[in-house]
Structure formats: structure tokens, C-alpha cells
Amino acid sequence: MDIDDILASVDRHDDSPASAALDHQLLTRFWVAERAVSEVLPWPTLLMERMMERVSQQISRIEDLASSSSPTTNLHLSILQTDLARTQYLIRSLLRQRLSKLTKHSMYYLLKIAGANPVDSQPSQHHHNQQQPQDSVPDFPAGILGSNTSPLSNQEASFLHAHQKLLAGHFGASFLSGFPAQLRRLDDNAGGTSMVTGPDGREAVFVRCLADEVVVRVPPGDGIDVEEIGVSMRKGEVWAVRWEGVREAWEGGELELL
Amino acid sequence: MAFPLPRGITPPEIAFLAEMEMVTIIPRQRLEGLELLGGPVEPLRPPRRASLPLWLALLLKRQRRANILPPPWLHPEPLSFILDVETQHPDYKSAFSPPPLLPGQSHPNARGQTPAARPRYTPDGQRYFAAPPFLPQNTAQTDASEVEPPSLPYHWLEVGNMLLDAASDDLVEPDQIRILLKDLREARNAKLRAGIDALDAASTGGGGVALTGVGAMELGEGRGFMVGVVDNLRKIGASKEQARREQMAEEMANRGYDNTQDDDDDMEF
């Protein structure tokens, strides 16, 4: 760390126009990343708070300008509104993409925010005859909200919970009630096959390396309990690689998804 | 259905991204500085040049309030130079011509030290490296000491087409540029198609395929097909990969922890 790093880290809590530009770049990059991978990425709470704050400020500025209508403000107004619409499009597309991923693998994410390992978790076996599909929806973990382990925002977590309760109720009412009680759970893993499916981390993604060098990793699995090292990418290069091999480097900001 | 679009940004979204590239304009009328959500816009004072995002430059251009200075690469000479590199140069028979360097990236043939890029920090304290579309790759150069050979920026096809559509009167020989862009696109598309063979490397764990120099729109067009090929190859080879890893685990258990290297699939494309 040299003097530039220290200076940069001191004045990074400003609300200058330059930080607006930086936040815009971060939001754009996050949107591209969220669109590129199959799993829900960790919610950037602070960034989104700043963006929403700026959007509401900008809306009130546009309203002020519109009320004092004079011919010269017309161009201003149209530029400001175009800019606002572009930012709102980014945010809307980002949120809709996340909702679509969440509803696709709802049980996986519910188990994940409840703190369980989604794929291997053993469903708690209650052998009473009143077993309902709703019972498999984990309780809403109030204490976990706001913690760093959940990739979801609080609103997304509560949406997902309500969504899954409704879905389980609907399944129960329409066909699962006709099944034997022990077959009614949505996280059933009888016979060694878990009914909870998660996103596939092995899908290929396109990345651009931004740090000087990033290596592709092979996470432990299939009997190998250490991490293997694969090919290495240098700054400025574009590669097609497995998402699980570069997730860590992405979290560190060493590469961007394309 | 919360979201109907497929995974990975689609061509319209890529064009939307390309509109964030900065371009240089010569304003025809004054406009005071604006604070946009995408960052501040400098005040416009004719005939001083200014750098604006492409969407704003196009908006002003359509209202005849500004002229756009074409980016340095969007001229017939640099484009035919790049086309020569793409088609004639022995080093780039199957690879794309090299993209513009990122800040702090040293030239492959450069001797000596390149100045390290000043790291920026996000407000949350992470290191931040700027990348297209937020690098000045399409602004007119101010200093004549340009030593780098011309190169195609990441959003070359989109920026080129948008400028040809909306600002062809600001370009030098727009018809020639249109022909060169089309030739470049065809030459590069042929390379992308020929490179499908190498995609097998990206389907193994730890492997990857280098596509350095590829353009955003070329990636967007080929994304569905390439990701499909890689994922299907991976599924076909899944049991083979598992067997290989299990064998490797056995070997590792037998002779302790030697560092086992995955066979390098460093294939240029």
C-alpha cells in the first residue's frame, strides 16, 4: 500500500459528483454480472442505498425544474429525464433478474438464508400424520436479516418466504394432500436424491481479467479435498471459464463478468 | 415469469451499455454543467471540445446542437490497418487483433516499466479497476504523441454503427468506413466460428479459452451458442472428469501431497 492508496481510502466517504460517477459504474458492472451468472449474487446493500437516495433526489430536482418551466429548461429537463430513465432501467432490470432467479430456486435460497447447507441438509423428520408441504418452508430467520451471510436483501428474503408459503399451500391443496404424509415435503431427499435444486456453478461465463494475474481454481470435490489451480489469466485478457473457478476473484474485484 | 430474458446480456442491452462510452463533441450552443446520476457533465462552451456519454452526444447531435468528433480508430486508415492485422498478420491468424490496453497494463513487447495504474476505491473500500465502457477509448486524442498502433475498442461495432447512423456527416468518408466495418466483422466472425473447436478446454475444471480482443457485440451474438456448447461438452465429459479426479485423489493419497497440476488447457483461439 503506497501513499495513493492511503489518500484514496481517506477521502472515499464523500458525496461528490465523482462518487456518483463511480457508483454508476459499479451499478452497471453489477447489473452485467447479475445478468451473466446463474446464482443470485450478494446484495450490495450500501451501493443500492446510495443509488436509491440519489434517484429520489434527482426526481425531486426534476419536479422543481418542471414547475419553473421556461424555454431554456426544456433541454435540461429532457437530458435529466433520459438519464433518470436509464438509471431506473438498470435498477429495474437488476431486480427483476434477481426475482426470477429467486423464484426458480426458491427452496435452495430459503434453506441458504436459514443457515443450512441447501443441498445436503437433512429434513427434520416429523412423523405425524398432519405433515403439510408448508412445514418444509424454513421459519423466517429474524436474527439473520442484515447479516453478511445472506445474499438477499431483506425485502427479497421476506418476498421469497411469502412466495414459498403460498406455493407450498397451493401444492398441498391441489395435489400433495393426496399423497402419504411422509411424501409431502418439498425438501424431501428420500432415496439419496435431494428435491432441492440449486443454481449450477459450473456454467461457463465470460470474464475480463482486471488485476495483474488471476488463476482459475477448481474447488475441492470428488474426493479431492484441496483446491487445484488451473490456467492463469493476465490483465486485459478475456476468457471463457467456469463460474465456480473465478467466483472468489470476482468477489475481490479482480475481474469483471461480460 | 419475473424476467423473460436469457442469461447473459442480450444485444439490445449491449447497445445500451455502449451508449455509456465517452465521446468527444464540439458543441454549437452553450449549456451549463449538469449533475446526472451517471456522473457530472461538464459545461458546454462552443467551440471548446467536451467529453460526453454517447447517448447524450447523440441526443445533442439529433437536435443539431453539437457535432461529434469521431473516435481516433473510426477513420479509414486505422480501420484498414486493423483489417490488415486481422487478415494478414501471421500472429493473428486465429486470434483477434489486440484490444486497447487497460490503464496500467504493460504492452506485451514493451521493455521497461509501465507506470502502474492508480488504484481507485469504491466507497465500500474495495479496489476498483475501470474497464470499458468507462475508459476513454472513443474520445478524440488531444496529444499527438500517440505511439500505440490503432486498435478496436470493446464496443467497436456498436459505437461505429451508432455514429454511422446518427452522425455520418461528422465522419471522414463514411461509406468507406461502413465497408471496412463490414469486412472487419466478417473476418472476425470467421475466426470466432473457427475457434468453436477450442471450446472444449473451457468445459474442464480449471480450464479456459482465451478470447482476448473480442468485441462486446460479437460476444453477445455468440454467447448463447458458445455457452451451450461448453455446458453440453461439460455434461458429456462429467463422468470422465469425475473419474479423473477420483484417480487423482487416489494418487494423492498414495504419495502424500505432491502438487498436482491440472493439465494446462491454455489454448489461444
XYZ file of C-alpha atoms in Angstrom:
527
model
C 0.000 0.000 0.000
C 1.512 3.311 -1.035
C 0.594 6.894 -0.351
C -2.013 6.980 -3.120
C -3.843 4.081 -1.564
C -3.934 5.810 1.791
C -5.121 9.091 0.315
C -7.754 7.309 -1.709
C -9.004 5.409 1.303
C -9.248 8.557 3.425
C -11.481 10.543 1.112
C -13.707 7.796 -0.062
C -16.664 8.721 2.116
C -17.616 11.773 0.120
C -20.797 12.560 -1.696
C -19.197 14.366 -4.599
C -20.298 14.153 -8.236
C -17.246 11.964 -8.858
C -18.595 9.386 -6.424
C -21.898 9.493 -8.322
C -19.990 8.519 -11.463
C -18.199 5.733 -9.606
C -21.431 4.393 -8.135
C -22.975 4.441 -11.577
C -20.076 2.376 -12.907
C -20.361 -0.067 -10.029
C -24.098 -0.460 -10.543
C -23.618 -1.056 -14.271
C -20.949 -3.653 -13.631
C -23.066 -5.372 -11.007
C -26.028 -5.461 -13.380
C -23.945 -7.097 -16.113
C -22.626 -9.622 -13.581
C -26.078 -10.424 -12.227
C -27.304 -10.995 -15.779
C -24.342 -13.244 -16.563
C -24.348 -15.873 -13.813
C -26.897 -18.426 -12.698
C -26.853 -17.721 -8.970
C -28.055 -14.698 -7.022
C -25.040 -12.519 -6.222
C -24.605 -10.933 -2.776
C -26.831 -7.872 -2.477
C -24.694 -4.677 -2.469
C -26.615 -3.014 0.366
C -24.592 0.184 0.670
C -24.350 0.786 -3.072
C -28.076 0.317 -3.567
C -28.904 2.591 -0.626
C -26.799 5.349 -2.174
C -28.325 4.811 -5.610
C -31.922 4.884 -4.351
C -31.147 8.036 -2.367
C -29.727 9.700 -5.491
C -32.655 8.630 -7.645
C -35.177 10.167 -5.258
C -33.121 13.375 -5.046
C -32.968 13.542 -8.824
C -36.718 13.062 -9.121
C -37.375 15.996 -6.796
C -34.886 18.123 -8.737
C -36.691 17.310 -11.976
C -40.015 18.212 -10.387
C -38.608 21.550 -9.216
C -37.283 22.283 -12.679
C -40.548 21.293 -14.352
C -42.583 23.627 -12.141
C -40.463 26.622 -13.168
C -40.991 25.988 -16.847
C -39.190 28.307 -19.193
C -37.996 27.580 -22.768
C -34.355 27.168 -21.724
C -35.080 24.456 -19.180
C -36.647 22.199 -21.766
C -33.344 20.741 -22.925
C -32.164 20.390 -19.329
C -35.308 18.597 -18.443
C -35.134 16.161 -21.307
C -31.491 15.312 -20.543
C -32.203 14.807 -16.853
C -35.209 12.647 -17.589
C -33.323 10.494 -20.081
C -30.579 9.988 -17.513
C -33.123 9.107 -14.833
C -34.877 6.649 -17.125
C -31.578 4.931 -17.948
C -30.695 4.510 -14.278
C -34.172 3.299 -13.414
C -33.971 0.774 -16.229
C -30.718 -0.587 -14.784
C -32.193 -0.953 -11.317
C -35.439 -2.477 -12.570
C -33.694 -4.991 -14.797
C -31.366 -5.941 -11.937
C -34.238 -6.524 -9.503
C -36.331 -8.489 -11.983
C -33.386 -10.717 -12.822
C -32.852 -11.424 -9.138
C -36.524 -12.184 -8.558
C -36.521 -14.605 -11.457
C -33.502 -16.452 -10.052
C -35.011 -16.471 -6.559
C -38.328 -17.938 -7.627
C -36.603 -20.523 -9.802
C -34.595 -21.958 -6.904
C -36.741 -20.769 -4.025
C -36.193 -23.679 -1.643
C -32.435 -23.518 -2.202
C -32.231 -19.862 -1.192
C -34.667 -20.291 1.713
C -32.507 -23.040 3.157
C -29.423 -20.952 2.483
C -30.657 -17.905 4.386
C -31.876 -20.161 7.167
C -28.223 -21.082 7.596
C -28.459 -24.655 6.389
C -26.413 -26.222 3.647
C -29.103 -26.315 0.979
C -28.064 -29.408 -0.920
C -27.119 -31.867 1.832
C -29.469 -30.753 4.565
C -31.413 -33.490 6.255
C -35.056 -32.536 6.530
C -36.227 -32.699 10.097
C -38.409 -35.764 10.238
C -41.696 -35.235 11.967
C -43.592 -38.473 11.727
C -47.035 -37.286 12.436
C -49.842 -37.672 10.042
C -50.587 -33.988 9.749
C -47.446 -33.306 7.728
C -48.141 -30.480 5.274
C -46.000 -29.144 2.438
C -45.886 -25.784 4.223
C -43.911 -27.407 7.032
C -40.901 -27.751 4.767
C -40.601 -24.000 4.344
C -37.966 -22.947 6.893
C -39.044 -20.494 9.547
C -38.326 -16.909 8.765
C -34.962 -16.339 10.426
C -35.452 -12.935 12.013
C -31.993 -12.831 13.521
C -30.234 -13.437 10.255
C -31.561 -10.358 8.470
C -28.889 -7.803 7.831
C -26.100 -10.264 8.396
C -23.460 -10.799 5.763
C -24.146 -14.447 5.138
C -27.354 -13.897 3.194
C -27.024 -12.900 -0.461
C -30.541 -11.482 -0.344
C -31.803 -8.078 0.700
C -34.375 -8.018 3.492
C -37.185 -7.298 1.072
C -36.148 -10.167 -1.163
C -35.961 -12.523 1.820
C -39.456 -11.667 3.002
C -40.820 -11.867 -0.538
C -39.260 -15.273 -1.019
C -40.677 -16.535 2.247
C -44.206 -15.385 1.456
C -43.916 -16.707 -2.091
C -42.850 -20.150 -0.976
C -45.559 -20.329 1.725
C -48.200 -19.598 -0.901
C -46.679 -22.044 -3.355
C -46.468 -24.811 -0.767
C -50.058 -24.151 0.272
C -51.167 -24.310 -3.314
C -49.283 -27.549 -3.965
C -50.775 -29.001 -0.817
C -54.318 -28.030 -1.742
C -54.084 -29.143 -5.335
C -52.249 -32.482 -5.223
C -49.831 -33.116 -2.356
C -52.675 -33.694 0.143
C -53.471 -36.866 -1.765
C -50.003 -38.248 -1.032
C -48.934 -40.186 2.055
C -47.842 -37.774 4.799
C -44.147 -38.667 4.582
C -44.025 -37.751 0.901
C -45.432 -34.273 1.273
C -42.299 -32.322 1.997
C -40.813 -30.022 -0.629
C -37.253 -30.630 0.614
C -37.641 -34.386 0.551
C -34.413 -36.289 -0.065
C -35.565 -39.852 0.225
C -33.550 -42.262 -1.871
C -30.483 -40.047 -1.796
C -31.868 -37.545 -4.261
C -32.471 -34.114 -2.881
C -35.566 -32.399 -4.223
C -33.935 -29.026 -3.647
C -32.092 -27.907 -6.748
C -29.678 -25.026 -6.773
C -28.056 -22.963 -9.496
C -25.283 -24.663 -11.462
C -21.944 -23.114 -10.526
C -20.142 -24.928 -13.297
C -21.740 -23.000 -16.118
C -19.371 -21.119 -18.391
C -19.077 -17.345 -18.092
C -17.060 -14.741 -19.961
C -14.721 -12.647 -17.844
C -12.194 -9.886 -18.335
C -9.199 -10.022 -16.037
C -8.603 -6.649 -14.333
C -5.898 -7.470 -11.797
C -2.378 -8.276 -12.941
C -2.944 -12.005 -12.763
C -5.840 -14.243 -11.759
C -5.765 -18.040 -11.676
C -8.778 -20.223 -12.317
C -9.396 -22.529 -9.376
C -11.009 -25.922 -9.131
C -12.860 -26.134 -5.830
C -12.499 -29.309 -3.738
C -14.835 -32.144 -4.621
C -14.997 -35.698 -5.977
C -12.686 -36.983 -3.273
C -10.037 -34.284 -3.670
C -10.076 -32.088 -0.623
C -7.629 -29.413 -1.715
C -8.128 -26.663 -4.227
C -6.486 -27.158 -7.594
C -5.025 -24.405 -9.711
C -5.931 -24.144 -13.353
C -4.934 -21.725 -16.096
C -3.880 -18.198 -15.238
C -5.233 -15.069 -16.888
C -3.368 -11.814 -17.276
C -4.581 -8.247 -17.133
C -6.819 -7.205 -20.014
C -7.480 -10.705 -21.297
C -10.952 -12.065 -21.966
C -11.636 -15.713 -21.135
C -14.441 -18.222 -21.140
C -14.176 -20.131 -17.856
C -16.274 -21.900 -15.253
C -18.049 -19.555 -12.866
C -17.108 -21.564 -9.753
C -13.443 -21.210 -10.729
C -13.467 -17.422 -10.663
C -16.160 -16.547 -8.122
C -13.639 -15.649 -5.421
C -11.670 -13.406 -7.768
C -14.897 -11.692 -8.816
C -15.783 -11.003 -5.192
C -12.374 -9.383 -4.767
C -12.991 -7.163 -7.785
C -10.090 -8.726 -9.694
C -12.155 -9.477 -12.762
C -15.434 -8.451 -14.296
C -18.117 -10.521 -15.946
C -19.000 -9.755 -19.517
C -42.466 -15.004 -15.033
C -40.455 -12.267 -13.424
C -37.940 -11.889 -16.202
C -38.151 -13.353 -19.685
C -34.641 -12.628 -20.976
C -31.989 -15.370 -21.188
C -28.863 -15.396 -19.032
C -26.132 -13.037 -20.215
C -26.783 -9.591 -21.615
C -28.604 -9.535 -24.939
C -27.648 -7.382 -27.972
C -30.082 -4.522 -27.143
C -28.605 -4.406 -23.640
C -25.096 -4.361 -25.105
C -26.078 -1.375 -27.234
C -27.407 0.251 -24.067
C -24.006 -0.318 -22.428
C -22.186 1.029 -25.473
C -24.144 4.264 -25.126
C -22.229 4.857 -21.892
C -18.915 5.173 -23.776
C -17.477 8.657 -23.643
C -17.093 10.530 -26.947
C -15.770 13.982 -27.789
C -18.130 16.620 -29.164
C -17.845 20.184 -30.400
C -20.896 21.960 -29.014
C -22.739 24.522 -31.097
C -24.511 26.141 -28.199
C -23.885 26.796 -24.552
C -25.181 24.515 -21.906
C -24.389 24.739 -18.240
C -22.964 21.767 -16.396
C -25.407 19.127 -15.231
C -25.277 16.659 -12.381
C -26.560 13.410 -13.783
C -26.974 10.107 -11.976
C -24.295 8.765 -14.296
C -21.836 11.438 -13.156
C -21.302 15.134 -13.787
C -21.439 16.647 -17.277
C -19.031 19.468 -17.952
C -20.437 22.837 -19.123
C -20.551 23.227 -22.898
C -18.958 26.388 -24.329
C -18.540 26.479 -28.108
C -16.095 25.908 -29.643
C -14.388 24.133 -26.715
C -14.402 20.356 -27.009
C -16.143 18.332 -24.349
C -16.431 14.648 -23.442
C -19.925 13.302 -23.003
C -21.533 9.872 -22.812
C -22.555 8.666 -26.257
C -26.299 8.727 -25.527
C -26.102 12.404 -24.611
C -23.883 13.216 -27.589
C -26.389 11.533 -29.899
C -29.282 13.402 -28.261
C -27.498 16.733 -28.856
C -26.472 15.696 -32.357
C -30.043 14.842 -33.364
C -31.157 18.275 -32.223
C -28.272 19.835 -34.161
C -26.788 21.258 -31.009
C -23.380 19.609 -31.387
C -21.010 17.836 -33.749
C -19.350 14.579 -32.763
C -15.615 14.180 -33.251
C -15.175 10.606 -34.474
C -13.041 8.383 -32.219
C -9.439 8.011 -33.415
C -9.951 4.448 -34.634
C -13.090 5.273 -36.672
C -11.240 6.559 -39.724
C -10.472 4.694 -42.947
C -6.697 4.450 -42.347
C -6.692 2.908 -38.836
C -9.524 0.573 -39.830
C -7.712 -0.709 -42.894
C -4.566 -1.086 -40.766
C -6.525 -3.220 -38.289
C -8.122 -5.170 -41.115
C -4.629 -5.957 -42.414
C -3.609 -7.190 -38.977
C -6.739 -9.337 -38.736
C -6.297 -10.945 -42.143
C -2.577 -10.841 -42.996
C -0.555 -10.828 -39.783
C 0.849 -14.313 -39.011
C 0.451 -13.822 -35.225
C -3.274 -13.176 -35.517
C -4.275 -15.958 -37.920
C -6.679 -17.367 -35.368
C -6.700 -14.676 -32.679
C -8.333 -11.267 -32.639
C -6.214 -8.176 -33.081
C -5.071 -6.883 -29.680
C -7.562 -4.620 -27.844
C -6.591 -1.229 -26.390
C -4.555 -1.611 -23.217
C -6.212 -1.161 -19.848
C -4.674 1.515 -17.622
C -1.523 0.103 -16.061
C -1.349 -2.823 -18.451
C 2.105 -3.222 -19.928
C 2.477 -3.786 -23.612
C 3.447 -7.392 -24.419
C 6.528 -6.225 -26.330
C 7.327 -3.262 -24.122
C 10.675 -3.021 -22.385
C 10.991 -1.267 -19.094
C 8.421 -0.293 -16.545
C 4.984 0.967 -17.412
C 3.506 3.330 -14.869
C 1.248 1.387 -12.524
C -2.409 2.341 -12.646
C -3.539 4.409 -9.679
C -5.917 2.179 -7.829
C -9.304 3.665 -7.112
C -11.510 2.611 -4.292
C -15.199 2.010 -4.143
C -16.990 3.774 -1.300
C -17.160 0.378 0.377
C -13.388 0.094 0.405
C -12.830 -2.374 -2.409
C -10.211 -1.837 -5.063
C -11.750 -0.682 -8.316
C -10.280 -1.116 -11.777
C -12.063 0.782 -14.513
C -12.941 -1.108 -17.689
C -14.955 -0.451 -20.850
C -17.392 1.263 -21.293
C -15.902 3.593 -18.675
C -12.496 4.151 -20.249
C -11.793 6.980 -22.694
C -11.281 4.641 -25.639
C -13.522 6.567 -28.012
C -12.598 10.152 -27.184
C -10.501 12.154 -29.617
C -6.850 12.174 -28.615
C -5.511 15.530 -27.523
C -1.811 14.758 -27.577
C -0.136 13.993 -30.871
C 2.384 11.743 -29.143
C 0.250 8.732 -29.867
C 2.638 5.829 -30.309
C 0.259 2.938 -29.908
C -0.945 1.266 -33.080
C -4.686 1.667 -33.659
C -6.886 -0.954 -32.051
C -10.569 -1.761 -31.843
C -12.192 -0.901 -28.505
C -14.540 -3.356 -26.797
C -17.717 -1.691 -28.087
C -16.371 -1.006 -31.594
C -19.251 -2.424 -33.602
C -21.981 -0.663 -31.625
C -20.233 2.707 -31.411
C -19.286 2.530 -35.083
C -22.805 1.692 -36.188
C -24.469 4.287 -33.990
C -22.158 7.009 -35.253
C -22.716 5.919 -38.858
C -26.470 6.083 -38.296
C -26.737 9.352 -36.457
C -23.610 11.311 -37.287
C -22.352 10.113 -40.661
C -21.819 13.754 -41.741
C -19.207 14.096 -38.972
C -17.200 11.091 -40.149
C -14.447 11.048 -42.749
C -15.545 9.011 -45.781
C -18.486 7.284 -44.057
C -19.098 4.896 -46.951
C -15.526 3.663 -46.820
C -15.835 3.223 -43.046
C -19.042 1.264 -43.476
C -17.358 -1.134 -45.910
C -14.318 -1.558 -43.635
C -16.501 -2.247 -40.589
C -18.368 -4.891 -42.543
C -15.123 -6.526 -43.694
C -13.762 -6.493 -40.153
C -16.942 -8.024 -38.837
C -16.795 -10.835 -41.369
C -13.105 -11.551 -40.833
C -13.566 -11.677 -37.078
C -16.763 -13.710 -37.225
C -14.943 -16.344 -39.251
C -12.302 -16.550 -36.512
C -14.953 -16.883 -33.837
C -16.596 -19.744 -35.743
C -13.273 -21.475 -36.405
C -12.491 -21.211 -32.686
C -15.511 -23.253 -31.610
C -13.212 -26.309 -31.703
C -11.150 -24.937 -28.842
C -14.179 -24.507 -26.582
C -13.643 -27.990 -25.171
C -10.924 -26.524 -22.953
C -13.430 -24.312 -21.143
C -15.580 -27.309 -20.260
C -12.974 -28.911 -17.973
C -12.407 -27.763 -14.423
C -9.725 -25.097 -14.151
C -9.517 -24.765 -17.911
C -10.489 -21.831 -20.045
C -10.463 -20.409 -23.522
C -8.893 -17.039 -24.233
C -10.981 -14.715 -26.367
C -8.882 -11.606 -25.812
C -9.775 -8.838 -28.218
C -13.343 -9.985 -28.789
C -15.944 -7.247 -29.123
C -18.998 -6.901 -26.898
C -21.480 -7.475 -29.698
C -19.550 -10.438 -31.087
C -19.651 -11.980 -27.627
C -23.344 -11.174 -27.298
C -24.190 -12.787 -30.616
C -22.164 -15.914 -29.949
C -22.935 -16.195 -26.251
C -25.957 -18.459 -26.459
C -24.233 -20.868 -28.817
C -20.846 -20.877 -27.083
C -22.243 -21.302 -23.566
C -24.478 -24.063 -24.891
C -21.533 -25.866 -26.480
C -19.382 -25.569 -23.363
C -22.134 -26.693 -20.999
C -23.105 -29.656 -23.152
C -19.482 -30.726 -23.550
C -19.127 -30.466 -19.787
C -22.166 -32.668 -19.213
C -20.907 -35.239 -21.722
C -17.480 -35.258 -20.076
C -18.763 -35.110 -16.487
C -18.271 -38.785 -15.675
C -14.825 -38.750 -17.303
C -13.831 -35.717 -15.268
C -15.109 -37.294 -12.072
C -13.182 -40.496 -12.783
C -10.028 -38.493 -13.477
C -10.391 -36.554 -10.255
C -11.060 -39.682 -8.236
C -7.973 -41.294 -9.714
C -6.025 -38.174 -8.869
C -7.340 -38.263 -5.311
C -6.162 -41.821 -5.021
C -2.709 -40.936 -6.310
C -2.528 -38.027 -3.929
C -3.458 -40.243 -1.038
C -0.787 -42.708 -2.105
C 2.142 -40.355 -2.337
C 1.139 -37.596 0.015
C 0.504 -34.099 -1.060
C 2.509 -33.501 -4.171
C 1.385 -30.501 -6.025
C -0.658 -31.875 -8.838
C -1.162 -29.538 -11.686
C -4.182 -29.729 -13.869
C -3.064 -30.205 -17.428
C -2.908 -26.753 -18.839
C -5.531 -26.024 -21.408
C -4.013 -22.724 -22.345
C -5.246 -22.673 -25.883
C -5.226 -19.489 -27.871
C -8.295 -19.030 -30.002
